[in-house]
Structures are given as structure tokens and as C-alpha cells.
Amino acid sequence: MATLPWRNLTAQRVRSALTVLGIAVAVGAFIALTGLTRGIQHSFETGIGDTGADFVVSQRNTYSLVSSSVGQDFGEALSAVPGVEQVSGVVLTVAELDESANIFVTGWPKGSFLWSSLDLYAGKPPDGPRQLVLGRSIARALGKTVGDEVSLQYESFVISGLSRSDSVFNQNIAITQLPVLQDLLGRPGTVSLFQVRLTRPVTPAEASKIKAKLAAVSPLLDVNDSEEFAGNMRFEQTLGTIASAVSLVMILASSILVANTLLMSVSERSQEFGILAAIGWTPGMIRALVVSEGLMMCVIGSVAGIGLGIGAMYVVSWMQVFAGLLEPYITLGIVGQATGWVCLVGTAAAFYPAWRVTRIAPSAALRGLR
């Protein structure tokens, strides 16, 4: 039982290798799709929370981060809520930069507390109508520095400063003045969301009460912290559902590969199983042998799939066209889900070949009958 499964798999190297490769692709696809989907949410959470805001006020039931549209005049009502220090309207969109990279572009109002969260390591904040600050990662990817020109929405902008941040989201973002971006996008008088900063000091209980008062300003508005905001977007939920569905199909396909490989194997080894039965192996031991072969292929494929999935995540995220939009995100939970599902489904698929081989009488198996 300790050596036979491995010997049987290596006896059919090509067949076993192809099955293991199929399992590895399934595990890799699960890890890559789930990791990139959760990475988008994590990137939004850390990026929005990196500005020093306590709450995000957006359009209720917004589909995505950039589809939210709120009247700018709501800012006065939100600012009037007791305990609110400052409210900043923000426009956020995805735009093509230099016709080579799709990045997030945001507009902040002049004098906003958001500018104080900006960590500039070169240059200064934009003070002209066609100036912007670029995040460090996207600036390096494009080979740009302070004073260079870039094309944004087919308009020429000058890089006034370069920023650095711990979040991938803010490393790959362009920031300009709010009126400039509103004019560029043709949406005067509206913003994507409001970022609200509370008066310090504030306790969690006080913050909860202020949150309720902010929500009472209008039934058209949602008030969340950055983590809640990213998690509640329907776009995130849609991506998660698609990723889960594709991953499930891949895992089911890998289980079919396992079952097919084992069915072919047991059909060719009927005499071997007859000999094992003749020397005292019980049907349960023979079934355990076949199932262990399936489990061994699932384990080997899972280990290979982990590396494949992580590598795929980084390759996709490094592509310039996805700069700042996709962030690799891997946890033990994601790895455990992928390997657990594959080993569970793959082992279950091995039970049918295992049951079938024990249905043959030892005498018939010795004669090569199937």
C-alpha cells in the first residue's frame, strides 16, 4: 500500500503526467481567478482607506467604483452633520494613459485633507489646469518623471509630482484637481463619491452615531467604511461569482480526468488485481489502492497548481495594460480551498473505478476478463 500506488502511476508516465497537468491547471486557475478577484477588492480597500477618510459616501447600490454618481451639492448637507470635520467630493474613473496602460484617475478638490495624505518623493501637487501626480509604479512602468508630458483621455498633461504609497492601488494612480477631471469627463456638478473625515478625537460609538446621521441625509446615499464599500459593490460580487463558477467547472473537469485515467488503468490491470485478491487482499484493500492512486495524482497536481496559479497572477498583474487594476492576492485560505476541493472531488471520482474493479471475480480477473 505504501509503494504500489506510485509504481502504478509511474508505469503509465504519459497518461499520469497529463492527468496531473490537468489537475494543476484546475488548481492554478482557481488560485489565479480567486486571488485576482480578491486582490481587486483588497486594492480598493487599502487604496481608499489610505487617504485618512473615515467614511465613504456613494450612490446607493452602485455597481462599480467608477459608476457611482452623486450630486456635488450633497457635500454641504454632509458637512453640516455634527462631528464631521471635512467632506471631499472625489471623481474616480479608469482611463488610458499614453495609449498603453489603463489606470485609475482621480480628481481631488483644492484644499482637501486628501492632499495631506499624499506622500510626494519628487515634485509638487498639481496647481495648473493640465497637471497631475503619478504613482511610483506606473511612472516607472512608463519611464516618466517630473516635467514629462503624458496623454490622458487624448489630452496632454504635465507630471507635476511623483507619489509613493504602501497600497498597490495608489502606486498606480493619477491624481489631478477635481474641476479639471470633471471638465475632462464632461460631468460638472457631480462626483463619484464623498470621503468624510471626522473631528478628532472620536470614539467608535460616536463614529457609529455620525455614520447613521450621514446616512439620514438622503435615501440615495450609502455610507460605509472603505472595507464595506469595496465589499458591497455589485461589480466585486459579480467578479467573485464568475471566478467561482469558472473554478468549479475546472475542478469538475479535473475530476473527470482522474476518473478516466483510473478507469483505463484498472481495465488494463485486471490480472494484477486478481493476483492481489488471490493472495489475500480484501476488496476494501483493493479499493483503497485505487483511491490512493487518485488521491496521489490530486496531491501532486495541487502542489504544481499552486506554483502555476501564483505565477499566473503575477504575470497578469505585471502586464502594463492592467497596471494598478489587478493586484496578486494569495492567502492560505485560497490555497486551502483550491487543494481541498480538488482532492475531495478527485478522490470521490476515484471511487467508481475502485468499486468497479472489485466487482470482478478473482478467477475471472486472473483469466484477463473485465
Coordinates of N, CA and C in Angstrom, one line a residue, residues 96-292:
E96 N -7.2 55.6 -20.2 CA -6.0 55.2 -20.8 C -4.9 56.3 -20.7
L97 N -3.7 55.8 -20.3 CA -2.6 56.8 -20.1 C -1.6 56.5 -21.2
D98 N -1.3 57.5 -22.0 CA -0.3 57.3 -23.1 C -0.6 56.2 -24.0
E99 N -1.9 55.8 -24.1 CA -2.4 54.8 -25.0 C -1.7 53.4 -24.8
S100 N -1.3 53.2 -23.6 CA -0.6 51.9 -23.3 C -1.0 51.3 -22.0
A101 N -1.6 52.1 -21.0 CA -1.9 51.5 -19.7 C -3.3 52.0 -19.3
N102 N -4.1 51.2 -18.8 CA -5.4 51.6 -18.2 C -5.2 51.7 -16.7
I103 N -5.4 52.9 -16.2 CA -5.1 53.2 -14.8 C -6.3 54.0 -14.2
F104 N -6.4 54.0 -12.8 CA -7.3 54.8 -12.1 C -6.9 56.2 -12.1
V105 N -7.8 57.1 -12.4 CA -7.5 58.6 -12.4 C -8.5 59.2 -11.4
T106 N -8.1 60.0 -10.5 CA -9.0 60.6 -9.5 C -8.7 62.1 -9.5
G107 N -9.8 62.8 -9.2 CA -9.7 64.3 -9.0 C -10.1 64.7 -7.6
W108 N -9.2 65.4 -7.0 CA -9.4 65.9 -5.6 C -9.6 67.4 -5.6
P109 N -10.5 67.9 -4.7 CA -10.7 69.4 -4.7 C -9.5 70.1 -4.0
K110 N -9.3 71.3 -4.4 CA -8.2 72.1 -3.9 C -8.5 72.4 -2.4
G111 N -7.4 72.2 -1.5 CA -7.6 72.4 -0.1 C -8.1 71.3 0.7
S112 N -8.4 70.1 0.0 CA -8.9 69.0 0.7 C -7.9 68.3 1.6
F113 N -8.4 67.6 2.6 CA -7.5 66.9 3.5 C -6.8 65.7 2.8
L114 N -7.4 65.3 1.6 CA -6.8 64.2 0.9 C -5.4 64.5 0.4
W115 N -5.1 65.8 0.1 CA -3.8 66.2 -0.4 C -2.7 66.0 0.7
S116 N -3.1 66.1 1.9 CA -2.1 65.9 3.0 C -1.7 64.4 3.2
S117 N -2.5 63.5 2.6 CA -2.2 62.1 2.7 C -1.2 61.7 1.6
L118 N -1.0 62.6 0.7 CA -0.1 62.3 -0.5 C 1.3 62.4 -0.1
D119 N 2.0 61.3 -0.3 CA 3.5 61.2 0.0 C 4.3 61.4 -1.3
L120 N 4.7 62.7 -1.5 CA 5.4 63.0 -2.7 C 6.9 62.8 -2.4
Y121 N 7.6 62.1 -3.3 CA 9.1 62.0 -3.2 C 9.8 62.8 -4.3
A122 N 9.0 63.4 -5.2 CA 9.5 64.3 -6.2 C 8.4 65.2 -6.7
G123 N 8.8 66.5 -6.9 CA 7.8 67.5 -7.5 C 6.9 68.0 -6.5
K124 N 5.7 68.4 -6.9 CA 4.7 69.1 -6.0 C 3.3 68.7 -6.5
P125 N 2.3 69.0 -5.7 CA 0.9 68.8 -6.1 C 0.5 69.6 -7.4
P126 N -0.4 69.2 -8.2 CA -0.8 70.0 -9.4 C -1.4 71.3 -9.0
D127 N -1.0 72.3 -9.6 CA -1.6 73.7 -9.4 C -2.0 74.3 -10.7
G128 N -2.0 73.6 -11.8 CA -2.5 74.1 -13.0 C -3.6 73.3 -13.6
P129 N -4.2 73.7 -14.7 CA -5.3 73.0 -15.3 C -4.9 71.7 -16.0
R130 N -3.7 71.5 -16.4 CA -3.3 70.3 -17.1 C -2.1 69.7 -16.4
Q131 N -2.2 69.5 -15.1 CA -1.1 68.9 -14.3 C -1.7 67.7 -13.5
L132 N -0.8 66.8 -13.2 CA -1.2 65.6 -12.4 C 0.0 65.0 -11.7
V133 N -0.4 64.2 -10.7 CA 0.6 63.5 -9.9 C 0.5 62.0 -10.3
L134 N 1.6 61.3 -10.6 CA 1.6 59.9 -10.9 C 2.1 59.1 -9.8
G135 N 1.5 57.9 -9.6 CA 2.1 57.0 -8.6 C 3.4 56.4 -9.1
R136 N 4.2 55.9 -8.1 CA 5.6 55.5 -8.4 C 5.6 54.3 -9.4
S137 N 4.8 53.3 -9.2 CA 4.8 52.1 -10.0 C 4.5 52.4 -11.5
I138 N 3.4 53.2 -11.7 CA 3.0 53.4 -13.1 C 4.0 54.4 -13.8
A139 N 4.6 55.3 -13.0 CA 5.6 56.2 -13.5 C 6.8 55.4 -14.0
R140 N 7.3 54.5 -13.2 CA 8.4 53.6 -13.6 C 8.1 52.8 -14.8
A141 N 6.9 52.2 -14.8 CA 6.5 51.4 -15.9 C 6.5 52.2 -17.3
L142 N 6.1 53.4 -17.2 CA 6.1 54.3 -18.4 C 7.4 55.0 -18.7
G143 N 8.3 55.0 -17.7 CA 9.6 55.7 -17.8 C 9.4 57.2 -17.7
K144 N 8.4 57.6 -16.9 CA 8.1 59.1 -16.8 C 8.7 59.6 -15.5
T145 N 8.9 60.9 -15.5 CA 9.4 61.7 -14.3 C 8.8 63.1 -14.3
V146 N 9.1 63.8 -13.3 CA 8.5 65.2 -13.1 C 8.9 66.0 -14.3
G147 N 7.9 66.7 -14.9 CA 8.1 67.6 -16.0 C 7.8 66.9 -17.4
D148 N 7.7 65.6 -17.4 CA 7.3 64.9 -18.6 C 5.8 65.1 -18.9
E149 N 5.5 64.9 -20.2 CA 4.1 65.0 -20.6 C 3.5 63.6 -20.8
V150 N 2.2 63.5 -20.5 CA 1.5 62.2 -20.7 C 0.2 62.5 -21.4
S151 N -0.4 61.6 -22.1 CA -1.7 61.7 -22.7 C -2.7 61.1 -21.9
L152 N -3.7 61.8 -21.5 CA -4.8 61.3 -20.7 C -6.1 61.7 -21.4
Q153 N -6.9 60.7 -21.8 CA -8.2 61.0 -22.5 C -7.9 61.9 -23.7
Y154 N -6.8 61.6 -24.4 CA -6.4 62.3 -25.6 C -6.1 63.8 -25.3
E155 N -5.8 64.1 -24.0 CA -5.4 65.5 -23.6 C -4.0 65.4 -23.0
S156 N -3.2 66.4 -23.3 CA -1.8 66.4 -22.8 C -1.8 67.0 -21.4
F157 N -1.1 66.2 -20.5 CA -0.9 66.7 -19.1 C 0.6 66.6 -18.7
V158 N 0.9 67.5 -17.9 CA 2.3 67.6 -17.4 C 2.4 67.0 -16.0
I159 N 3.4 66.1 -15.8 CA 3.6 65.5 -14.5 C 4.2 66.5 -13.5
S160 N 3.4 66.9 -12.5 CA 3.9 67.9 -11.5 C 4.6 67.2 -10.3
G161 N 4.3 65.9 -10.1 CA 4.9 65.2 -8.9 C 4.7 63.7 -9.0
L162 N 5.5 63.0 -8.2 CA 5.5 61.6 -8.2 C 5.3 61.2 -6.7
S163 N 4.3 60.3 -6.5 CA 4.0 59.9 -5.2 C 4.3 58.4 -4.9
R164 N 4.4 58.1 -3.6 CA 4.7 56.7 -3.2 C 3.6 56.3 -2.2
S165 N 3.3 55.0 -2.1 CA 2.3 54.6 -1.2 C 2.5 53.1 -0.9
D166 N 2.0 52.6 0.2 CA 2.1 51.2 0.5 C 1.1 50.4 -0.2
S167 N 0.0 51.0 -0.7 CA -1.1 50.3 -1.4 C -0.8 50.2 -2.9
V168 N -1.0 49.1 -3.5 CA -0.8 48.9 -5.0 C -1.7 49.9 -5.7
F169 N -3.0 50.1 -5.2 CA -3.9 51.0 -5.9 C -3.3 52.4 -6.0
N170 N -2.7 52.9 -5.0 CA -2.2 54.3 -5.1 C -0.9 54.4 -5.7
Q171 N -0.2 53.3 -5.9 CA 1.1 53.3 -6.6 C 0.8 53.4 -8.1
N172 N -0.4 53.1 -8.6 CA -0.7 53.1 -10.0 C -1.9 54.0 -10.3
I173 N -1.8 55.2 -9.8 CA -3.0 56.1 -9.9 C -2.4 57.5 -10.4
A174 N -3.3 58.2 -11.1 CA -3.0 59.6 -11.5 C -4.0 60.5 -10.7
I175 N -3.5 61.5 -10.2 CA -4.3 62.5 -9.4 C -4.2 63.9 -9.9
T176 N -5.3 64.5 -10.2 CA -5.4 65.8 -10.7 C -6.4 66.6 -9.9
Q177 N -6.6 67.9 -10.2 CA -7.6 68.7 -9.5 C -9.0 68.3 -9.9
L178 N -9.9 68.3 -9.0 CA -11.3 67.9 -9.2 C -12.0 68.6 -10.4
P179 N -11.9 69.9 -10.5 CA -12.6 70.6 -11.6 C -12.0 70.2 -13.0
V180 N -10.7 69.9 -13.0 CA -10.0 69.6 -14.2 C -10.6 68.2 -14.7
L181 N -10.7 67.3 -13.8 CA -11.2 65.9 -14.2 C -12.7 66.0 -14.6
Q182 N -13.4 66.8 -13.8 CA -14.9 66.9 -14.2 C -15.1 67.5 -15.6
D183 N -14.3 68.5 -15.9 CA -14.3 69.1 -17.2 C -13.9 68.1 -18.3
L184 N -12.8 67.3 -18.0 CA -12.3 66.4 -19.0 C -13.3 65.3 -19.3
L185 N -14.1 64.9 -18.2 CA -15.1 63.8 -18.4 C -16.5 64.3 -18.8
G186 N -16.6 65.6 -18.7 CA -18.0 66.1 -19.1 C -19.0 65.9 -18.0
R187 N -18.6 65.9 -16.8 CA -19.6 65.7 -15.7 C -19.5 66.8 -14.6
P188 N -19.8 68.0 -15.0 CA -19.8 69.1 -14.0 C -20.9 68.9 -13.0
G189 N -20.6 69.3 -11.7 CA -21.6 69.2 -10.7 C -21.9 67.9 -10.1
T190 N -21.1 66.8 -10.5 CA -21.3 65.5 -9.9 C -19.9 65.0 -9.5
V191 N -19.9 64.1 -8.6 CA -18.7 63.4 -8.1 C -19.0 61.9 -8.0
S192 N -18.0 61.1 -8.0 CA -18.1 59.6 -7.8 C -18.5 59.3 -6.4
L193 N -17.9 60.0 -5.5 CA -18.2 59.7 -4.0 C -17.7 60.8 -3.2
F194 N -18.1 60.8 -1.9 CA -17.5 61.7 -1.0 C -16.7 60.9 0.1
Q195 N -15.6 61.5 0.4 CA -14.8 60.9 1.5 C -14.9 61.9 2.7
V196 N -15.3 61.3 3.8 CA -15.6 62.1 5.0 C -14.6 61.8 6.1
R197 N -14.1 62.9 6.7 CA -13.2 62.8 7.8 C -13.9 63.4 9.0
L198 N -13.8 62.6 10.1 CA -14.5 63.1 11.4 C -13.6 63.9 12.2
T199 N -14.2 64.7 13.1 CA -13.4 65.6 14.0 C -12.8 64.7 15.1
R200 N -11.5 64.9 15.3 CA -10.8 64.1 16.3 C -10.8 64.9 17.6
P201 N -10.8 64.1 18.8 CA -10.8 62.6 18.9 C -12.3 62.1 18.7
V202 N -12.4 60.9 18.3 CA -13.7 60.3 18.1 C -13.7 58.8 18.5
T203 N -14.7 58.4 19.3 CA -14.7 57.0 19.7 C -15.5 56.2 18.7
P204 N -15.4 54.8 18.7 CA -16.2 54.0 17.8 C -17.7 54.2 18.0
A205 N -18.1 54.4 19.2 CA -19.5 54.6 19.4 C -20.0 55.9 18.8
E206 N -19.2 57.0 18.9 CA -19.5 58.3 18.3 C -19.5 58.2 16.8
A207 N -18.5 57.5 16.3 CA -18.4 57.3 14.8 C -19.6 56.6 14.3
S208 N -20.1 55.6 15.0 CA -21.3 54.9 14.6 C -22.5 55.8 14.5
K209 N -22.7 56.7 15.5 CA -23.8 57.6 15.5 C -23.7 58.6 14.4
I210 N -22.5 59.1 14.1 CA -22.3 60.0 13.0 C -22.6 59.4 11.7
K211 N -22.2 58.1 11.6 CA -22.5 57.3 10.3 C -24.0 57.3 10.1
A212 N -24.8 57.0 11.1 CA -26.2 57.0 11.0 C -26.8 58.3 10.5
K213 N -26.2 59.4 11.1 CA -26.7 60.7 10.7 C -26.3 61.1 9.2
L214 N -25.2 60.6 8.8 CA -24.8 60.8 7.4 C -25.7 60.0 6.5
A215 N -26.1 58.8 6.9 CA -27.0 58.0 6.0 C -28.4 58.6 6.0
A216 N -28.7 59.4 7.0 CA -30.1 60.0 7.0 C -30.2 61.3 6.1
V217 N -29.0 61.7 5.6 CA -29.0 62.9 4.7 C -29.9 62.7 3.5
S218 N -29.8 61.5 2.9 CA -30.6 61.2 1.7 C -30.7 59.6 1.5
P219 N -31.9 59.2 1.1 CA -32.0 57.7 0.8 C -31.3 57.3 -0.4
L220 N -30.7 58.2 -1.2 CA -30.0 57.9 -2.4 C -28.5 57.6 -2.1
L221 N -28.1 57.7 -0.8 CA -26.7 57.6 -0.4 C -26.5 56.4 0.4
D222 N -25.3 55.8 0.2 CA -24.8 54.7 1.1 C -23.6 55.3 1.8
V223 N -23.5 54.9 3.1 CA -22.3 55.3 3.9 C -21.6 54.1 4.5
N224 N -20.4 53.9 4.1 CA -19.6 52.8 4.5 C -18.2 53.2 4.9
D225 N -17.5 52.3 5.6 CA -16.0 52.5 5.7 C -15.5 51.9 4.4
S226 N -14.1 52.0 4.2 CA -13.5 51.6 3.0 C -13.7 50.1 2.7
E227 N -13.6 49.3 3.7 CA -13.7 47.9 3.5 C -15.1 47.5 3.1
E228 N -16.1 48.1 3.8 CA -17.5 47.8 3.5 C -17.9 48.3 2.1
F229 N -17.3 49.4 1.7 CA -17.6 50.0 0.4 C -17.2 49.1 -0.7
A230 N -15.9 48.6 -0.6 CA -15.4 47.7 -1.6 C -16.2 46.4 -1.7
G231 N -16.5 45.9 -0.5 CA -17.2 44.6 -0.5 C -18.6 44.6 -1.0
N232 N -19.3 45.8 -0.9 CA -20.7 45.9 -1.2 C -20.9 46.2 -2.7
M233 N -19.9 46.5 -3.4 CA -20.1 46.9 -4.8 C -20.5 45.6 -5.6
R234 N -21.5 45.8 -6.4 CA -22.0 44.7 -7.2 C -21.0 44.2 -8.2
F235 N -20.1 45.0 -8.7 CA -19.1 44.6 -9.6 C -18.2 43.6 -8.9
E236 N -17.8 43.8 -7.7 CA -17.0 42.9 -7.0 C -17.7 41.6 -6.8
Q237 N -19.0 41.6 -6.4 CA -19.8 40.4 -6.2 C -19.9 39.6 -7.6
T238 N -20.1 40.4 -8.7 CA -20.2 39.7 -10.0 C -18.9 39.0 -10.3
L239 N -17.8 39.7 -10.1 CA -16.5 39.1 -10.4 C -16.3 37.8 -9.6
G240 N -16.6 37.9 -8.3 CA -16.5 36.8 -7.4 C -17.3 35.6 -7.9
T241 N -18.5 35.8 -8.3 CA -19.4 34.8 -8.8 C -18.9 34.1 -10.1
I242 N -18.4 34.9 -11.0 CA -17.8 34.4 -12.2 C -16.6 33.6 -11.9
A243 N -15.7 34.1 -11.1 CA -14.5 33.4 -10.8 C -14.8 32.0 -10.1
S244 N -15.8 32.0 -9.2 CA -16.2 30.8 -8.5 C -16.7 29.8 -9.5
A245 N -17.6 30.2 -10.4 CA -18.2 29.3 -11.4 C -17.2 28.7 -12.3
V246 N -16.2 29.5 -12.9 CA -15.2 29.0 -13.7 C -14.3 28.0 -13.0
S247 N -14.0 28.4 -11.7 CA -13.1 27.5 -10.9 C -13.8 26.2 -10.7
L248 N -15.1 26.2 -10.4 CA -15.8 24.9 -10.2 C -15.8 24.1 -11.4
V249 N -16.0 24.7 -12.6 CA -16.0 23.9 -13.8 C -14.7 23.2 -14.0
M250 N -13.6 24.0 -13.8 CA -12.2 23.5 -13.9 C -12.0 22.3 -13.0
I251 N -12.5 22.4 -11.8 CA -12.2 21.3 -10.8 C -13.0 20.1 -11.2
L252 N -14.3 20.3 -11.6 CA -15.1 19.1 -12.1 C -14.4 18.5 -13.3
A253 N -13.9 19.3 -14.2 CA -13.2 18.7 -15.3 C -12.0 17.9 -14.9
S254 N -11.2 18.4 -13.9 CA -10.1 17.6 -13.4 C -10.5 16.3 -12.8
S255 N -11.6 16.3 -12.1 CA -12.1 15.0 -11.5 C -12.5 14.0 -12.6
I256 N -13.0 14.5 -13.7 CA -13.3 13.6 -14.8 C -12.0 13.0 -15.4
L257 N -11.0 13.8 -15.4 CA -9.7 13.3 -15.9 C -9.2 12.2 -15.0
V258 N -9.3 12.4 -13.6 CA -8.9 11.4 -12.7 C -9.7 10.1 -12.9
A259 N -11.0 10.2 -13.0 CA -11.8 9.0 -13.2 C -11.5 8.3 -14.4
N260 N -11.3 9.0 -15.5 CA -11.0 8.4 -16.8 C -9.6 7.7 -16.8
T261 N -8.6 8.3 -16.2 CA -7.3 7.7 -16.1 C -7.4 6.4 -15.2
L262 N -8.1 6.4 -14.1 CA -8.2 5.3 -13.3 C -9.0 4.2 -13.9
L263 N -10.0 4.5 -14.7 CA -10.8 3.5 -15.4 C -10.0 2.8 -16.4
M264 N -9.2 3.5 -17.1 CA -8.3 2.9 -18.1 C -7.2 2.0 -17.4
S265 N -6.7 2.5 -16.3 CA -5.7 1.8 -15.6 C -6.2 0.5 -15.0
V266 N -7.4 0.5 -14.4 CA -7.9 -0.7 -13.8 C -8.3 -1.7 -14.8
S267 N -8.8 -1.2 -16.0 CA -9.1 -2.2 -17.1 C -7.9 -2.9 -17.6
E268 N -6.8 -2.3 -17.6 CA -5.6 -2.9 -18.1 C -4.9 -3.8 -17.1
R269 N -5.3 -3.6 -15.8 CA -4.6 -4.3 -14.7 C -5.5 -5.4 -14.0
S270 N -6.4 -5.9 -14.8 CA -7.4 -6.8 -14.1 C -6.6 -8.1 -13.6
Q271 N -5.6 -8.6 -14.3 CA -4.9 -9.7 -13.8 C -4.2 -9.4 -12.5
E272 N -3.6 -8.2 -12.5 CA -2.9 -7.8 -11.2 C -3.8 -7.8 -10.0
F273 N -5.0 -7.2 -10.2 CA -6.0 -7.2 -9.1 C -6.5 -8.6 -8.8
G274 N -6.5 -9.5 -9.8 CA -6.9 -10.9 -9.5 C -5.8 -11.6 -8.6
I275 N -4.6 -11.3 -8.9 CA -3.5 -11.9 -8.1 C -3.5 -11.4 -6.7
L276 N -3.8 -10.0 -6.6 CA -3.8 -9.5 -5.2 C -5.0 -10.1 -4.4
A277 N -6.1 -10.3 -5.1 CA -7.2 -11.0 -4.4 C -6.9 -12.4 -4.1
A278 N -6.2 -13.1 -4.9 CA -5.8 -14.5 -4.7 C -4.9 -14.7 -3.5
I279 N -4.0 -13.7 -3.3 CA -3.1 -13.8 -2.2 C -3.6 -13.2 -0.9
G280 N -4.8 -12.8 -0.9 CA -5.4 -12.4 0.4 C -5.9 -11.0 0.5
W281 N -5.7 -10.2 -0.5 CA -6.2 -8.8 -0.4 C -7.7 -8.8 -0.4
T282 N -8.2 -8.0 0.5 CA -9.7 -7.9 0.5 C -10.2 -6.8 -0.5
P283 N -11.5 -6.9 -0.8 CA -12.0 -5.8 -1.7 C -11.8 -4.4 -1.2
G284 N -11.8 -4.3 0.1 CA -11.6 -2.9 0.7 C -10.2 -2.5 0.5
M285 N -9.2 -3.4 0.6 CA -7.8 -3.0 0.4 C -7.6 -2.7 -1.1
I286 N -8.2 -3.4 -2.0 CA -8.0 -3.1 -3.5 C -8.6 -1.7 -3.8
R287 N -9.8 -1.5 -3.2 CA -10.5 -0.2 -3.5 C -9.6 0.9 -2.9
A288 N -9.0 0.7 -1.7 CA -8.1 1.7 -1.1 C -6.9 2.0 -2.0
L289 N -6.4 0.9 -2.6 CA -5.3 1.1 -3.5 C -5.6 2.0 -4.7
V290 N -6.7 1.8 -5.3 CA -7.1 2.6 -6.5 C -7.4 4.0 -6.1
V291 N -8.1 4.2 -5.0 CA -8.4 5.5 -4.5 C -7.2 6.3 -4.1
S292 N -6.2 5.6 -3.5 CA -5.0 6.2 -3.1 C -4.2 6.7 -4.4

